Amino acid sequence: MDFETAMRISASGLRAHRAWINTLSANLANINTTRTPEGTPYLRRTLIFESVPSDESFEAALREAVEGELDRVEVSAVVPDGRDFNLVYDPNHPDADADGMVRLPNINPVEEMANMLNAARSYEANLAALNTAKTLALRALELGR
């Protein structure tokens, strides 16, 4: 693996985990949203990560097939979570039904914060790998002086 491939793979991890952090932030921001443009409460969203070849040229694909496969990560989709809504009794809420029940998003702030810590640590690990590859590349250039 060359330095450029290592940096490309680390950069894909940075992009994917930044998207995950943004999605988790949106989930936390909409924890009490009872009405969206679709007329339903906010649906918790999650990401689907996908492993894709690090380079899409024929030469790179052939080299990867011979030397071993190196994949980068991409976000293939942002999908709504299939959880049911929480029902809360609040007859004074403008979105309450005839029985006084309000549907709220089923978002657990503790779970979202735990996922946020995991995403932040993964982001930091990719950043450390990127910095290591950059340092190695610079040291290799200094050897040529």
Coordinates of C-alpha atoms in Angstrom, one line a residue:
M1 CA 0.0 0.0 0.0
D2 CA 1.4 3.4 -0.9
F3 CA 0.9 6.6 1.1
E4 CA -1.7 8.0 -1.3
T5 CA -3.9 4.9 -0.8
A6 CA -3.6 5.0 2.9
M7 CA -4.6 8.7 2.9
R8 CA -7.5 8.0 0.6
I9 CA -8.8 5.2 2.8
S10 CA -8.4 7.4 5.9
A11 CA -10.1 10.3 4.2
S12 CA -13.1 8.1 3.3
G13 CA -13.4 7.1 7.0
L14 CA -13.3 10.8 8.0
R15 CA -16.1 11.6 5.6
A16 CA -18.2 8.6 6.7
H17 CA -17.9 9.4 10.4
R18 CA -18.6 13.1 9.9
A19 CA -21.8 12.1 8.2
W20 CA -22.6 9.8 11.1
I21 CA -22.0 12.6 13.6
N22 CA -24.2 14.9 11.5
T23 CA -27.0 12.3 11.5
L24 CA -26.7 11.8 15.3
S25 CA -26.9 15.5 15.8
A26 CA -30.0 15.8 13.7
N27 CA -31.6 12.9 15.7
L28 CA -30.8 14.7 19.0
A29 CA -32.0 18.1 17.7
N30 CA -35.4 16.6 16.6
I31 CA -36.0 14.6 19.8
N32 CA -39.2 16.5 20.5
T33 CA -40.4 17.2 16.9
T34 CA -44.0 16.0 16.6
R35 CA -44.7 17.4 13.1
T36 CA -42.6 17.2 10.0
P37 CA -43.5 18.3 6.4
E38 CA -44.8 14.8 5.9
G39 CA -47.2 15.2 8.9
T40 CA -45.6 12.6 11.1
P41 CA -43.2 12.9 14.0
Y42 CA -39.5 13.0 13.2
L43 CA -38.2 9.5 12.3
R44 CA -34.9 8.6 13.8
R45 CA -32.3 8.1 11.1
T46 CA -29.3 5.9 10.8
L47 CA -26.6 5.3 8.2
I48 CA -25.6 2.3 6.2
F49 CA -21.9 2.1 5.6
E50 CA -20.6 0.3 2.5
S51 CA -17.2 -1.1 1.6
V52 CA -16.1 -0.1 -1.9
P53 CA -12.9 -0.5 -3.7
S54 CA -10.3 2.2 -2.9
D55 CA -9.7 3.0 -6.6
E56 CA -12.1 2.4 -9.4
S57 CA -9.6 2.3 -12.4
F58 CA -9.0 -1.0 -14.2
E59 CA -5.3 -1.0 -13.3
A60 CA -6.1 -0.4 -9.6
A61 CA -8.8 -3.1 -9.6
L62 CA -6.3 -5.6 -11.2
R63 CA -3.6 -4.7 -8.7
E64 CA -6.0 -5.1 -5.8
A65 CA -7.2 -8.4 -7.1
V66 CA -3.6 -9.7 -7.2
E67 CA -2.2 -8.1 -4.0
G68 CA -5.3 -8.2 -1.9
E69 CA -8.3 -6.0 -1.6
L70 CA -8.2 -2.6 0.0
D71 CA -11.5 -1.0 0.5
R72 CA -12.6 2.4 1.6
V73 CA -15.9 3.2 3.3
E74 CA -18.8 5.2 1.9
V75 CA -22.2 6.1 3.2
S76 CA -24.6 4.2 0.9
A77 CA -27.8 5.5 2.4
V78 CA -29.4 7.4 5.3
V79 CA -32.5 5.4 6.3
P80 CA -35.2 6.0 8.8
D81 CA -35.2 3.7 11.8
G82 CA -38.1 1.4 12.0
R83 CA -38.9 2.0 15.6
D84 CA -42.5 2.8 16.7
F85 CA -43.2 6.2 18.1
N86 CA -43.5 6.9 21.8
L87 CA -47.0 7.7 23.0
V88 CA -47.2 10.3 25.7
Y89 CA -50.4 11.6 27.3
D90 CA -50.5 15.4 26.9
P91 CA -54.1 16.6 26.1
N92 CA -52.9 20.3 25.8
H93 CA -50.4 19.6 23.1
P94 CA -51.5 20.9 19.6
D95 CA -50.7 17.5 18.0
A96 CA -52.6 15.4 20.6
D97 CA -55.3 13.1 19.2
A98 CA -58.8 12.8 20.5
D99 CA -57.6 10.7 23.5
G100 CA -55.0 13.2 24.4
M101 CA -52.1 11.1 23.2
V102 CA -49.1 12.6 21.4
R103 CA -46.7 10.6 19.2
L104 CA -43.1 11.5 19.8
P105 CA -40.0 10.3 18.0
N106 CA -38.5 7.2 19.6
I107 CA -35.1 8.6 20.2
N108 CA -33.1 7.6 23.3
P109 CA -30.6 10.5 24.1
V110 CA -28.3 8.1 26.0
E111 CA -28.1 5.8 23.0
E112 CA -27.5 8.8 20.7
M113 CA -24.7 10.2 22.9
A114 CA -23.0 6.8 23.1
N115 CA -23.1 6.5 19.3
M116 CA -21.8 10.1 19.1
L117 CA -18.8 9.1 21.3
N118 CA -18.2 6.0 19.2
A119 CA -18.4 8.1 16.0
A120 CA -16.0 10.8 17.4
R121 CA -13.5 8.1 18.4
S122 CA -13.6 6.5 15.0
Y123 CA -13.1 9.9 13.4
E124 CA -10.1 10.5 15.7
A125 CA -8.7 7.1 14.7
N126 CA -9.0 7.9 11.0
L127 CA -7.4 11.3 11.6
A128 CA -4.4 9.7 13.4
A129 CA -4.0 7.2 10.6
L130 CA -4.0 10.0 8.1
N131 CA -1.5 12.0 10.1
T132 CA 0.8 8.9 10.4
A133 CA 0.7 8.4 6.6
K134 CA 1.4 12.1 6.0
T135 CA 4.4 12.0 8.5
L136 CA 5.8 8.8 6.8
A137 CA 5.5 10.5 3.4
L138 CA 7.3 13.6 4.6
R139 CA 10.1 11.5 6.2
A140 CA 10.5 9.6 2.9
L141 CA 10.9 12.9 1.1
E142 CA 13.5 14.0 3.6
L143 CA 15.6 10.8 2.9
G144 CA 16.0 12.0 -0.6
R145 CA 17.8 15.2 0.4

